PDB file of C-alpha atoms in Angstrom:
ATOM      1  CA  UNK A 177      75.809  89.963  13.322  1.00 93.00           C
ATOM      2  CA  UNK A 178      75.781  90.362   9.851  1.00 96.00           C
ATOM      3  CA  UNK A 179      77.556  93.595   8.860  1.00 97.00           C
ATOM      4  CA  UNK A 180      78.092  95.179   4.725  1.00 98.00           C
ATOM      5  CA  UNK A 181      80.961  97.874   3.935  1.00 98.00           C
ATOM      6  CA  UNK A 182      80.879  99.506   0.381  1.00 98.00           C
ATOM      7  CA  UNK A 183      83.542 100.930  -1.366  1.00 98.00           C
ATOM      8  CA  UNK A 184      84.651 102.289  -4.409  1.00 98.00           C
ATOM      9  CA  UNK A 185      83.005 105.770  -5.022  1.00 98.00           C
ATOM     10  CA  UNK A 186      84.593 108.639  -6.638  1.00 98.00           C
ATOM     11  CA  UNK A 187      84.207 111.039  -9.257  1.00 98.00           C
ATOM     12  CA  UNK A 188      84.392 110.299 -12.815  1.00 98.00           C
ATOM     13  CA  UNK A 189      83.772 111.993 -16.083  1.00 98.00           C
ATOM     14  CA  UNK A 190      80.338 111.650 -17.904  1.00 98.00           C
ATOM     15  CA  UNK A 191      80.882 108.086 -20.004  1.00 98.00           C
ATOM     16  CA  UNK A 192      82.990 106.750 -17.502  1.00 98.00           C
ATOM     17  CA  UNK A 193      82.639 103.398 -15.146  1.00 98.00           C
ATOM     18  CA  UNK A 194      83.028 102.709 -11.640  1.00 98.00           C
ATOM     19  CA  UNK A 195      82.973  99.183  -9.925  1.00 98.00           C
ATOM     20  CA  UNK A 196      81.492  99.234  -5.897  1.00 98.00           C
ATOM     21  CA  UNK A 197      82.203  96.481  -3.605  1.00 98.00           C
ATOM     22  CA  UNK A 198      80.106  95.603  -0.889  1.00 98.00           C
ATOM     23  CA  UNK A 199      82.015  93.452   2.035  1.00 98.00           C
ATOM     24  CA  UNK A 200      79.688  91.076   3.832  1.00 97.00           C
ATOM     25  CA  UNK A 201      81.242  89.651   7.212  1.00 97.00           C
ATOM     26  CA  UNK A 202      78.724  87.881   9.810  1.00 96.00           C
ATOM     27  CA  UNK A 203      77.212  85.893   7.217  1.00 96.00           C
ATOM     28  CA  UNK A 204      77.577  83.789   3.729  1.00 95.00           C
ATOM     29  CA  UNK A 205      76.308  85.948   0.714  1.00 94.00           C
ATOM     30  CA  UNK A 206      75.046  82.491   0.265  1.00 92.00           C
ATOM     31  CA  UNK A 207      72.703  82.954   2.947  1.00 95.00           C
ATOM     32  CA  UNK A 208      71.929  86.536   2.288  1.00 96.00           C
ATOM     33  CA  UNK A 209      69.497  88.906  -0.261  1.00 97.00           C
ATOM     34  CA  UNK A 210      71.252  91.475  -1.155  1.00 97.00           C
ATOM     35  CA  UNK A 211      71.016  94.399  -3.076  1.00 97.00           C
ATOM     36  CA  UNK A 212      72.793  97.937  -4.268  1.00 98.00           C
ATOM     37  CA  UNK A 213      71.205 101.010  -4.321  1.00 98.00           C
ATOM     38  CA  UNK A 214      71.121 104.444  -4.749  1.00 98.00           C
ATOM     39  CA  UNK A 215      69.857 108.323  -3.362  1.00 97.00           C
ATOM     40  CA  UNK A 216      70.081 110.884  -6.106  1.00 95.00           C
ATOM     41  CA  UNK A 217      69.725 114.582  -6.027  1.00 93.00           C
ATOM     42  CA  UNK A 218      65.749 115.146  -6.088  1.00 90.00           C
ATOM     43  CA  UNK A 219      64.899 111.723  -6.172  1.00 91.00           C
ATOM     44  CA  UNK A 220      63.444 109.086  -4.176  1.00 91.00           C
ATOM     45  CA  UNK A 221      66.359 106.421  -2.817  1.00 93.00           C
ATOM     46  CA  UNK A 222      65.314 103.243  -5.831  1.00 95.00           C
ATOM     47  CA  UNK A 223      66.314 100.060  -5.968  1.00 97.00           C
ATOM     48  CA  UNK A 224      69.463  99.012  -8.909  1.00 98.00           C
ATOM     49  CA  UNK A 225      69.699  95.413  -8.702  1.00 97.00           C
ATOM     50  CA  UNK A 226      68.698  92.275  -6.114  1.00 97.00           C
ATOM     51  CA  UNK A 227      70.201  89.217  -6.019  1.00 96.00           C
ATOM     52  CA  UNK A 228      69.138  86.319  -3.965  1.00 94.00           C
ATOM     53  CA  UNK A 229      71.790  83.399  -2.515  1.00 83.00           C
ATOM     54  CA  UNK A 230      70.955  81.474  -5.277  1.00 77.00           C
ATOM     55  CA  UNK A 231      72.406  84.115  -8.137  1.00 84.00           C
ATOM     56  CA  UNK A 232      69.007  85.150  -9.388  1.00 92.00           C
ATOM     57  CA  UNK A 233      68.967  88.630 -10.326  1.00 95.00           C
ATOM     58  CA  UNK A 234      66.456  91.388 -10.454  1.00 95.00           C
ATOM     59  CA  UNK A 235      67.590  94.554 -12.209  1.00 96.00           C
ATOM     60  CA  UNK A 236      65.529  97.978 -12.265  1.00 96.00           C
ATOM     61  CA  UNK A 237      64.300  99.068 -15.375  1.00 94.00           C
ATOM     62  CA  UNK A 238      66.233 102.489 -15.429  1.00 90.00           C
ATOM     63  CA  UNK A 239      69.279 100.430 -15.682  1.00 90.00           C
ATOM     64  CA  UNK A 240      69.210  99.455 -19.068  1.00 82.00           C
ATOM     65  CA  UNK A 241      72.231  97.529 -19.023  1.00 90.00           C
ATOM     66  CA  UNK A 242      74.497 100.042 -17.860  1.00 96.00           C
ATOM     67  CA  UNK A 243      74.538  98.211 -14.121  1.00 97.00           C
ATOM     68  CA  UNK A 244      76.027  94.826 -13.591  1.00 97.00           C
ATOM     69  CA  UNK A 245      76.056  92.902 -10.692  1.00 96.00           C
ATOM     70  CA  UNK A 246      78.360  90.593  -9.993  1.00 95.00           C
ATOM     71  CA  UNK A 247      79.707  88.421  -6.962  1.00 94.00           C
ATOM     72  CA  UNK A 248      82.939  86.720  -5.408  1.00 94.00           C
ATOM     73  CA  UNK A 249      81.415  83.997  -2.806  1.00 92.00           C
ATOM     74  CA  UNK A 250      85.189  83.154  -1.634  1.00 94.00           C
ATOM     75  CA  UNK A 251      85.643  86.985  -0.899  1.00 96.00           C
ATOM     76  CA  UNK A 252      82.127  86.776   0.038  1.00 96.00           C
ATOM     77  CA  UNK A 253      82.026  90.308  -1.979  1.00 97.00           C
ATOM     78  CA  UNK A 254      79.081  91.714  -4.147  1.00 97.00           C
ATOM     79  CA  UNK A 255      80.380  94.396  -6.789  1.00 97.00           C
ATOM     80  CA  UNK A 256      78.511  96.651  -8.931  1.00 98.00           C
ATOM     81  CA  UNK A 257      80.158  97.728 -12.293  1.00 98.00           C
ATOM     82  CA  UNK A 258      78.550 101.306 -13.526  1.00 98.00           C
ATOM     83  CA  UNK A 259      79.298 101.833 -17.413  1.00 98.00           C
ATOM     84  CA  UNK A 260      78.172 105.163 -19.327  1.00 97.00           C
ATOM     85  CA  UNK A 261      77.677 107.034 -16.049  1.00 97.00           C
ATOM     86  CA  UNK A 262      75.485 110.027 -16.516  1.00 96.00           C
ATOM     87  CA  UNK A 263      75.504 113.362 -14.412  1.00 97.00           C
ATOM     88  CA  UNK A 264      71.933 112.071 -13.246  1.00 95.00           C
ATOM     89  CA  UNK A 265      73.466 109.111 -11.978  1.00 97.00           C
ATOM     90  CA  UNK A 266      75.361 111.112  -8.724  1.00 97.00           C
ATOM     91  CA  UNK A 267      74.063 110.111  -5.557  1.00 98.00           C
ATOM     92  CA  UNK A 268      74.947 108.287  -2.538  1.00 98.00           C
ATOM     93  CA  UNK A 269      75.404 104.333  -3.396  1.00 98.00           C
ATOM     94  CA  UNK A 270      74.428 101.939  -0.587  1.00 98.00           C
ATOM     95  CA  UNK A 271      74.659  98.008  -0.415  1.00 98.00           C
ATOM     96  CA  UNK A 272      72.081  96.053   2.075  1.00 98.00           C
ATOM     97  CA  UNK A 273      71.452  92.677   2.675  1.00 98.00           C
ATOM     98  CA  UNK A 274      68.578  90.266   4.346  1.00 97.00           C
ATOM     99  CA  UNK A 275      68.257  86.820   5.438  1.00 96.00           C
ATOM    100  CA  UNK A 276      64.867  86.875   3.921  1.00 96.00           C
ATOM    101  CA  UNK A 277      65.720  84.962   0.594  1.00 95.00           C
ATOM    102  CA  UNK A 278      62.139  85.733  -0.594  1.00 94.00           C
ATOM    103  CA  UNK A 279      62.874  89.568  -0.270  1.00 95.00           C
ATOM    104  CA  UNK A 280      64.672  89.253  -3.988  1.00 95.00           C
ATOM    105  CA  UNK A 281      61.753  87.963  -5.397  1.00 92.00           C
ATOM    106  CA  UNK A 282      59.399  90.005  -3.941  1.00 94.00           C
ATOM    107  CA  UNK A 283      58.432  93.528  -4.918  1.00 92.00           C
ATOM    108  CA  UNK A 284      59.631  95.145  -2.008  1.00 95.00           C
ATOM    109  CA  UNK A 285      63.191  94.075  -2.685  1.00 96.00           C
ATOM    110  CA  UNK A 286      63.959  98.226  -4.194  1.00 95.00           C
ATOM    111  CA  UNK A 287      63.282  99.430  -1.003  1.00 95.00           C
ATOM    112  CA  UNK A 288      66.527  99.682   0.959  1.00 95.00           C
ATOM    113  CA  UNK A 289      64.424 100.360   4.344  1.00 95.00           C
ATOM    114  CA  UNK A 290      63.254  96.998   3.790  1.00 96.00           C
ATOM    115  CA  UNK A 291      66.245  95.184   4.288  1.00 97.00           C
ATOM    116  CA  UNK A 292      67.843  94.544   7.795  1.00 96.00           C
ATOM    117  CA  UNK A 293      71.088  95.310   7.369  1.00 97.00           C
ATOM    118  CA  UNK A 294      72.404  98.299   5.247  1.00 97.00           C
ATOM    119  CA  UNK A 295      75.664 100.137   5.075  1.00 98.00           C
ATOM    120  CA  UNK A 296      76.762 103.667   5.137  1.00 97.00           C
ATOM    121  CA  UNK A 297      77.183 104.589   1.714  1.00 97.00           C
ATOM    122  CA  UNK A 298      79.584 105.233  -0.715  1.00 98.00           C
ATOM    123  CA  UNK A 299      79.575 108.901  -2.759  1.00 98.00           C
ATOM    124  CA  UNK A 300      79.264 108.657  -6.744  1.00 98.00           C
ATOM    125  CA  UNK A 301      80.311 111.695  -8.577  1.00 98.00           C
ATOM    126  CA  UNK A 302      79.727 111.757 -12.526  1.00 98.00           C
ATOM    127  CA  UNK A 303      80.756 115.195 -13.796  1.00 98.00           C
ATOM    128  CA  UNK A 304      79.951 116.736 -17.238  1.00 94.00           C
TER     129      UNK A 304
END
């Protein structure tokens, strides 16, 4: 049974970074779509970033380069580095993953409901 655990939330200033890490166990991240994303205050949860077994990527637009995705296949770890945090971007941070390889190139792959398996969360907190 494929399970993911984030971690790495916090607080942290306005201009500051955080890095999340997402623990896969049941299954290889080779194996696996998986994605980060996020609930804000007032907004809808949305989709940050996809990326299939293969290391293809799909980033949202609001990201802007601020969000990088990155992975560690011997850890079998996805992280997600957050530089120039904004108060906007507080919210709850999730990580999810699929067997469905063709859910990262589809256009549901932003909607976390989509995906099979998705974890509890980690907090973000960017203060001003």
């Amino acid at each position: 049974q494929v399970q993911v655990v984030e971690s790495g939330g916090g607080s942290v200033q306005a201009g500051g970074s955080l890095t999340l890490s997402c623990v896969a166990s049941g299954a290889s991240m080779s194996g696996l779509c998986m994605g980060w994303f996020r609930h804000t205050p007032g907004r809808e949860r949305e989709g940050i970033v996809a990326v299939s077994g293969a290391g293809s990527t799909t980033y949202a637009d609001f990201v802007k380069g601020r969000f990088i995705i990155s992975q560690d296949n011997a850890k079998n770890t996805l992280y997600l580095q957050m530089n120039s945090l904004e108060p906007e971007d507080t919210g709850m941070y999730y990580c999810a993953a699929d067997p469905r390889l063709s859910l990262c190139a589809s256009d549901s792959w932003s909607r976390l409901l989509v995906f099979g398996v998705r974890g509890q969360g980690t907090q973000v907190t960017v203060t001003s």
